[in-house]
């Protein structure tokens, strides 16, 4: 009886298997089409999520650098300049000073005191990769070079006056004004007393996509010339942004603009984020500035004294006196 029962169970199981029908070619094609459609919908979402993550990291980086700027200002009572002087104490006789830009001056406030010490004790300072200076979306991929994705507001670099305070907030901190015999420096308190820190730019992204021509990725360790003189945004290693030497009709756009040259080359902020660039203001705000920002509004955001910025300089066409403040549409 047991044997017959086992045979009967096996027959039932085999009959069940013979009754299972396979997929037809049409059904397989339908399933493949559905999967393809889902992937087509999913890939942009994943890419957008990744870009959101990179942008948030960039915002975090720029916030840390901006806080370091504020700490430097609180201690020294002025901001670091686009050009600074560091005396070098070395065993060699009369070592020459270093003339770095603002990123080097911030190193002690970014937990990079050991790196900063090499700029004060030797002729071969450390120029290593520092993650907080690099946006994840920035061009290039080296994690050993001293890359820099950010620049400081130096205003009108070609104005003929390297210490024109109305044009920006980062000046040449080594320059001595012959009229007063004192160094020309700018503090956050002065900015606040003008248009205010919330409407005056401090830092911005300035980077390009991989493979772009006409521009080399910025470096935080760039040593500037020892001789005083004006600089131009396109040819000097100054990590700065502002106004290019444009007389007459201004360009139609600024952020990520190509009308002044390859984005990141001349004066304009630029990034690989779609739609604009991350910026910080002299207040405590770090935000995303839209690439639809009008050049006249941009010019006003450069200066803490808009009445001077819209004066008789060659850049008056950038910023007429009745230029409106930025609107909600300028931020994203």
Tab-separated table of C-alpha atoms in Angstrom:
chain	number	residue	atom	x	y	z
A	1	UNK	CA	0.000	0.000	0.000
A	2	UNK	CA	2.806	2.364	0.844
A	3	UNK	CA	4.504	1.677	-2.485
A	4	UNK	CA	1.348	2.448	-4.448
A	5	UNK	CA	0.848	5.691	-2.519
A	6	UNK	CA	4.387	6.864	-3.334
A	7	UNK	CA	3.877	6.128	-7.029
A	8	UNK	CA	0.588	7.985	-7.026
A	9	UNK	CA	2.189	11.077	-5.398
A	10	UNK	CA	5.007	11.104	-7.968
A	11	UNK	CA	2.541	10.888	-10.842
A	12	UNK	CA	0.528	13.787	-9.435
A	13	UNK	CA	3.708	15.909	-9.086
A	14	UNK	CA	4.829	15.130	-12.644
A	15	UNK	CA	1.401	15.988	-13.999
A	16	UNK	CA	1.540	19.326	-12.166
A	17	UNK	CA	4.901	20.149	-13.722
A	18	UNK	CA	3.671	19.266	-17.193
A	19	UNK	CA	0.759	21.680	-16.656
A	20	UNK	CA	3.041	24.764	-16.063
A	21	UNK	CA	3.189	26.908	-19.212
A	22	UNK	CA	6.338	28.968	-20.165
A	23	UNK	CA	6.544	32.675	-21.093
A	24	UNK	CA	5.864	33.639	-24.659
A	25	UNK	CA	8.253	35.924	-26.579
A	26	UNK	CA	5.697	38.734	-26.471
A	27	UNK	CA	5.466	38.499	-22.680
A	28	UNK	CA	9.255	38.589	-22.332
A	29	UNK	CA	9.462	41.659	-24.558
A	30	UNK	CA	6.774	43.394	-22.510
A	31	UNK	CA	8.671	42.717	-19.277
A	32	UNK	CA	11.945	43.968	-20.804
A	33	UNK	CA	10.195	47.136	-22.017
A	34	UNK	CA	8.776	47.765	-18.543
A	35	UNK	CA	12.191	47.290	-16.916
A	36	UNK	CA	13.770	49.643	-19.474
A	37	UNK	CA	11.137	52.292	-18.808
A	38	UNK	CA	11.678	52.004	-15.050
A	39	UNK	CA	15.456	52.335	-15.493
A	40	UNK	CA	14.961	55.377	-17.736
A	41	UNK	CA	12.949	56.977	-14.947
A	42	UNK	CA	15.317	55.853	-12.190
A	43	UNK	CA	18.675	56.941	-13.650
A	44	UNK	CA	17.909	60.704	-13.658
A	45	UNK	CA	16.598	60.421	-10.109
A	46	UNK	CA	19.804	58.707	-8.986
A	47	UNK	CA	21.939	61.265	-10.801
A	48	UNK	CA	19.962	64.104	-9.246
A	49	UNK	CA	20.369	62.552	-5.804
A	50	UNK	CA	24.107	62.280	-6.337
A	51	UNK	CA	24.331	65.893	-7.478
A	52	UNK	CA	22.300	66.989	-4.472
A	53	UNK	CA	24.796	65.185	-2.267
A	54	UNK	CA	27.758	66.813	-4.016
A	55	UNK	CA	26.136	70.235	-3.774
A	56	UNK	CA	25.422	69.763	-0.070
A	57	UNK	CA	29.049	68.782	0.478
A	58	UNK	CA	30.151	71.887	-1.424
A	59	UNK	CA	27.883	74.059	0.733
A	60	UNK	CA	29.352	72.444	3.852
A	61	UNK	CA	32.912	73.060	2.621
A	62	UNK	CA	32.261	76.688	1.800
A	63	UNK	CA	30.541	77.187	5.160
A	64	UNK	CA	33.641	75.864	6.948
A	65	UNK	CA	35.946	78.121	4.931
A	66	UNK	CA	33.668	81.103	5.565
A	67	UNK	CA	33.674	80.399	9.304
A	68	UNK	CA	37.470	80.307	9.156
A	69	UNK	CA	37.332	83.738	7.488
A	70	UNK	CA	35.201	85.024	10.362
A	71	UNK	CA	37.562	83.592	12.982
A	72	UNK	CA	40.518	85.215	11.242
A	73	UNK	CA	38.667	88.540	11.220
A	74	UNK	CA	37.756	88.236	14.913
A	75	UNK	CA	41.376	87.609	15.892
A	76	UNK	CA	43.087	90.095	13.577
A	77	UNK	CA	40.263	92.644	13.192
A	78	UNK	CA	40.551	92.474	9.400
A	79	UNK	CA	40.013	89.890	6.685
A	80	UNK	CA	42.846	88.031	4.968
A	81	UNK	CA	43.775	89.643	1.677
A	82	UNK	CA	44.030	88.253	-1.800
A	83	UNK	CA	47.745	88.897	-1.184
A	84	UNK	CA	49.446	88.502	2.207
A	85	UNK	CA	52.952	88.473	3.636
A	86	UNK	CA	54.298	85.717	5.894
A	87	UNK	CA	57.691	86.158	7.489
A	88	UNK	CA	59.804	82.996	7.401
A	89	UNK	CA	61.932	82.000	10.385
A	90	UNK	CA	64.599	79.630	9.133
A	91	UNK	CA	68.113	78.566	9.951
A	92	UNK	CA	69.277	80.145	6.708
A	93	UNK	CA	70.327	83.769	6.732
A	94	UNK	CA	67.583	86.281	5.913
A	95	UNK	CA	65.037	83.910	4.335
A	96	UNK	CA	62.664	85.695	1.956
A	97	UNK	CA	59.032	86.021	3.042
A	98	UNK	CA	56.181	84.150	1.416
A	99	UNK	CA	53.368	86.012	-0.354
A	100	UNK	CA	50.380	83.645	-0.400
A	101	UNK	CA	46.719	84.349	-0.989
A	102	UNK	CA	43.872	84.033	1.505
A	103	UNK	CA	43.587	80.189	1.719
A	104	UNK	CA	47.005	79.841	3.355
A	105	UNK	CA	46.085	82.394	6.011
A	106	UNK	CA	43.036	80.318	6.959
A	107	UNK	CA	44.909	77.044	7.519
A	108	UNK	CA	45.244	77.428	11.329
A	109	UNK	CA	41.460	77.908	11.523
A	110	UNK	CA	40.764	74.797	9.435
A	111	UNK	CA	42.688	72.374	11.689
A	112	UNK	CA	45.696	72.580	9.360
A	113	UNK	CA	48.161	74.221	11.754
A	114	UNK	CA	50.897	71.741	10.889
A	115	UNK	CA	50.635	72.647	7.213
A	116	UNK	CA	50.614	76.372	8.025
A	117	UNK	CA	53.766	75.993	10.134
A	118	UNK	CA	55.699	74.921	7.051
A	119	UNK	CA	54.879	78.315	5.521
A	120	UNK	CA	56.512	80.087	8.460
A	121	UNK	CA	59.560	77.906	9.035
A	122	UNK	CA	60.913	76.878	5.665
A	123	UNK	CA	61.427	77.727	2.042
A	124	UNK	CA	59.562	74.627	0.827
A	125	UNK	CA	56.074	74.914	2.365
A	126	UNK	CA	53.591	72.067	2.314
A	127	UNK	CA	51.220	72.214	-0.657
A	128	UNK	CA	49.165	69.073	-0.167
A	129	UNK	CA	45.550	68.229	-0.957
A	130	UNK	CA	43.067	69.668	1.556
A	131	UNK	CA	39.521	68.301	1.089
A	132	UNK	CA	37.667	71.339	2.457
A	133	UNK	CA	39.056	73.462	-0.409
A	134	UNK	CA	37.593	71.192	-3.114
A	135	UNK	CA	34.014	70.860	-4.345
A	136	UNK	CA	33.134	67.230	-5.226
A	137	UNK	CA	31.759	68.443	-8.583
A	138	UNK	CA	34.889	70.413	-9.410
A	139	UNK	CA	36.931	69.597	-12.503
A	140	UNK	CA	39.903	67.265	-12.202
A	141	UNK	CA	40.288	64.322	-9.887
A	142	UNK	CA	43.690	64.500	-8.203
A	143	UNK	CA	43.728	63.957	-4.455
A	144	UNK	CA	47.379	64.917	-4.087
A	145	UNK	CA	47.547	68.346	-5.756
A	146	UNK	CA	46.656	71.525	-3.805
A	147	UNK	CA	43.397	72.017	-5.691
A	148	UNK	CA	41.081	74.931	-4.934
A	149	UNK	CA	37.443	75.272	-6.006
A	150	UNK	CA	36.736	78.607	-4.316
A	151	UNK	CA	37.693	82.240	-4.802
A	152	UNK	CA	37.421	85.473	-2.825
A	153	UNK	CA	35.639	88.723	-3.646
A	154	UNK	CA	38.417	91.044	-4.835
A	155	UNK	CA	36.125	93.418	-6.708
A	156	UNK	CA	37.484	95.348	-9.700
A	157	UNK	CA	40.962	93.967	-10.131
A	158	UNK	CA	41.690	96.039	-13.230
A	159	UNK	CA	40.545	99.306	-11.719
A	160	UNK	CA	44.103	100.653	-11.586
A	161	UNK	CA	43.976	100.715	-7.794
A	162	UNK	CA	44.835	97.453	-6.093
A	163	UNK	CA	43.438	98.729	-2.789
A	164	UNK	CA	40.098	100.087	-4.018
A	165	UNK	CA	38.008	99.178	-0.989
A	166	UNK	CA	34.660	99.872	-2.621
A	167	UNK	CA	35.276	97.176	-5.213
A	168	UNK	CA	35.555	94.153	-2.958
A	169	UNK	CA	36.292	92.851	0.510
A	170	UNK	CA	39.634	91.113	-0.112
A	171	UNK	CA	42.419	93.588	-0.806
A	172	UNK	CA	46.202	93.478	-0.925
A	173	UNK	CA	47.018	93.304	2.791
A	174	UNK	CA	50.657	94.192	2.119
A	175	UNK	CA	49.918	97.507	0.420
A	176	UNK	CA	50.664	100.734	2.281
A	177	UNK	CA	48.504	103.690	1.334
A	178	UNK	CA	50.907	106.590	0.697
A	179	UNK	CA	48.268	109.061	1.842
A	180	UNK	CA	47.995	107.564	5.328
A	181	UNK	CA	51.246	105.533	5.548
A	182	UNK	CA	49.184	102.602	6.804
A	183	UNK	CA	48.231	99.260	5.334
A	184	UNK	CA	44.852	99.117	3.645
A	185	UNK	CA	42.699	96.372	5.116
A	186	UNK	CA	39.004	95.564	5.317
A	187	UNK	CA	37.106	94.137	8.291
A	188	UNK	CA	33.692	92.533	8.534
A	189	UNK	CA	32.617	95.380	10.799
A	190	UNK	CA	33.277	97.823	7.951
A	191	UNK	CA	31.271	95.669	5.579
A	192	UNK	CA	28.398	95.545	8.075
A	193	UNK	CA	28.478	99.322	8.381
A	194	UNK	CA	28.066	99.650	4.605
A	195	UNK	CA	25.446	97.702	2.685
A	196	UNK	CA	25.632	94.908	5.239
A	197	UNK	CA	27.120	91.443	5.312
A	198	UNK	CA	23.993	89.718	4.006
A	199	UNK	CA	24.207	91.540	0.671
A	200	UNK	CA	27.992	91.540	0.188
A	201	UNK	CA	29.682	88.503	-1.346
A	202	UNK	CA	32.665	86.936	0.416
A	203	UNK	CA	33.505	83.674	-1.369
A	204	UNK	CA	32.221	81.802	-4.407
A	205	UNK	CA	32.941	78.728	-6.445
A	206	UNK	CA	35.295	79.170	-9.377
A	207	UNK	CA	35.852	75.902	-11.172
A	208	UNK	CA	35.326	74.246	-14.520
A	209	UNK	CA	34.389	70.947	-16.074
A	210	UNK	CA	37.130	68.407	-16.880
A	211	UNK	CA	38.629	68.947	-20.313
A	212	UNK	CA	37.793	72.645	-20.539
A	213	UNK	CA	40.415	74.733	-22.299
A	214	UNK	CA	41.968	78.027	-21.341
A	215	UNK	CA	41.909	77.540	-17.575
A	216	UNK	CA	43.888	75.612	-15.005
A	217	UNK	CA	42.220	74.507	-11.808
A	218	UNK	CA	42.983	76.926	-8.986
A	219	UNK	CA	45.493	76.036	-6.269
A	220	UNK	CA	45.316	77.182	-2.653
A	221	UNK	CA	49.114	77.288	-2.390
A	222	UNK	CA	49.759	79.751	-5.227
A	223	UNK	CA	52.559	82.143	-4.293
A	224	UNK	CA	51.913	85.628	-5.633
A	225	UNK	CA	54.506	88.059	-7.045
A	226	UNK	CA	56.505	89.991	-4.473
A	227	UNK	CA	56.270	93.231	-6.438
A	228	UNK	CA	53.217	95.395	-5.819
A	229	UNK	CA	50.968	95.933	-8.803
A	230	UNK	CA	47.514	95.216	-10.118
A	231	UNK	CA	46.547	91.743	-11.211
A	232	UNK	CA	44.198	90.469	-13.873
A	233	UNK	CA	41.762	87.630	-13.281
A	234	UNK	CA	42.822	85.709	-16.354
A	235	UNK	CA	46.596	85.544	-16.094
A	236	UNK	CA	47.592	85.641	-12.422
A	237	UNK	CA	47.246	82.804	-9.892
A	238	UNK	CA	45.001	84.917	-7.674
A	239	UNK	CA	42.010	82.905	-6.383
A	240	UNK	CA	39.586	85.781	-6.782
A	241	UNK	CA	36.437	86.870	-8.594
A	242	UNK	CA	34.980	90.275	-9.338
A	243	UNK	CA	34.582	92.499	-12.393
A	244	UNK	CA	36.628	92.157	-15.546
A	245	UNK	CA	37.809	95.241	-17.425
A	246	UNK	CA	34.621	95.830	-19.368
A	247	UNK	CA	33.917	99.377	-20.502
A	248	UNK	CA	30.558	100.107	-22.083
A	249	UNK	CA	27.830	97.523	-22.373
A	250	UNK	CA	28.153	94.818	-19.706
A	251	UNK	CA	27.627	91.133	-20.501
A	252	UNK	CA	24.157	89.670	-20.324
A	253	UNK	CA	25.049	87.116	-17.660
A	254	UNK	CA	27.743	86.412	-15.090
A	255	UNK	CA	27.426	83.133	-13.171
A	256	UNK	CA	28.742	80.307	-15.371
A	257	UNK	CA	28.905	82.797	-18.229
A	258	UNK	CA	31.040	82.271	-21.307
A	259	UNK	CA	30.616	85.842	-22.583
A	260	UNK	CA	33.756	86.953	-20.713
A	261	UNK	CA	35.806	83.907	-21.660
A	262	UNK	CA	35.728	80.265	-20.563
A	263	UNK	CA	33.771	79.928	-17.293
A	264	UNK	CA	36.195	80.254	-14.397
A	265	UNK	CA	38.852	81.992	-16.469
A	266	UNK	CA	38.188	85.697	-16.006
A	267	UNK	CA	36.154	87.108	-13.184
A	268	UNK	CA	32.888	85.291	-12.892
A	269	UNK	CA	31.943	82.610	-10.357
A	270	UNK	CA	31.438	79.224	-11.993
A	271	UNK	CA	30.717	75.641	-11.052
A	272	UNK	CA	29.721	72.233	-12.360
A	273	UNK	CA	26.425	72.399	-10.495
A	274	UNK	CA	23.535	72.919	-12.921
A	275	UNK	CA	21.854	76.290	-12.629
A	276	UNK	CA	24.376	78.340	-10.690
A	277	UNK	CA	27.147	78.266	-8.084
A	278	UNK	CA	27.528	78.046	-4.312
A	279	UNK	CA	28.491	81.363	-2.690
A	280	UNK	CA	28.897	82.796	0.794
A	281	UNK	CA	28.195	86.279	2.049
A	282	UNK	CA	30.016	88.367	4.625
A	283	UNK	CA	27.171	87.592	6.997
A	284	UNK	CA	26.636	83.984	7.977
A	285	UNK	CA	24.765	82.907	4.847
A	286	UNK	CA	25.943	80.226	2.426
A	287	UNK	CA	23.576	79.708	-0.485
A	288	UNK	CA	23.226	78.810	-4.153
A	289	UNK	CA	23.304	81.786	-6.509
A	290	UNK	CA	21.352	81.328	-9.724
A	291	UNK	CA	23.067	81.767	-13.094
A	292	UNK	CA	20.145	83.985	-14.092
A	293	UNK	CA	21.494	86.711	-11.786
A	294	UNK	CA	21.649	90.044	-13.612
A	295	UNK	CA	25.171	91.499	-14.018
A	296	UNK	CA	24.048	94.770	-12.436
A	297	UNK	CA	22.857	92.956	-9.325
A	298	UNK	CA	26.097	90.949	-9.256
A	299	UNK	CA	28.094	94.177	-9.311
A	300	UNK	CA	26.140	95.475	-6.338
A	301	UNK	CA	26.746	92.256	-4.416
A	302	UNK	CA	30.497	92.688	-4.915
A	303	UNK	CA	30.649	95.958	-3.028
A	304	UNK	CA	29.638	96.807	0.497
A	305	UNK	CA	29.206	100.413	-0.643
A	306	UNK	CA	26.947	100.288	-3.671
A	307	UNK	CA	26.945	104.057	-4.086
A	308	UNK	CA	30.680	103.916	-4.749
A	309	UNK	CA	30.372	100.855	-6.959
A	310	UNK	CA	27.932	102.734	-9.179
A	311	UNK	CA	30.050	105.857	-9.398
A	312	UNK	CA	32.241	107.205	-12.176
A	313	UNK	CA	34.447	104.130	-12.656
A	314	UNK	CA	34.453	102.383	-16.055
A	315	UNK	CA	32.192	99.776	-14.460
A	316	UNK	CA	29.315	102.196	-13.848
A	317	UNK	CA	27.362	100.507	-16.644
A	318	UNK	CA	27.442	97.311	-14.601
A	319	UNK	CA	25.661	98.803	-11.653
A	320	UNK	CA	23.393	101.812	-12.136
A	321	UNK	CA	22.311	103.550	-8.970
A	322	UNK	CA	18.752	102.243	-9.231
A	323	UNK	CA	19.794	98.590	-9.460
A	324	UNK	CA	17.321	96.526	-7.405
A	325	UNK	CA	18.523	94.168	-4.676
A	326	UNK	CA	18.582	90.449	-5.409
A	327	UNK	CA	15.197	88.727	-5.400
A	328	UNK	CA	14.097	85.280	-4.286
A	329	UNK	CA	14.536	84.088	-7.885
A	330	UNK	CA	18.292	84.778	-7.607
A	331	UNK	CA	18.672	82.006	-5.018
A	332	UNK	CA	18.000	78.304	-5.329
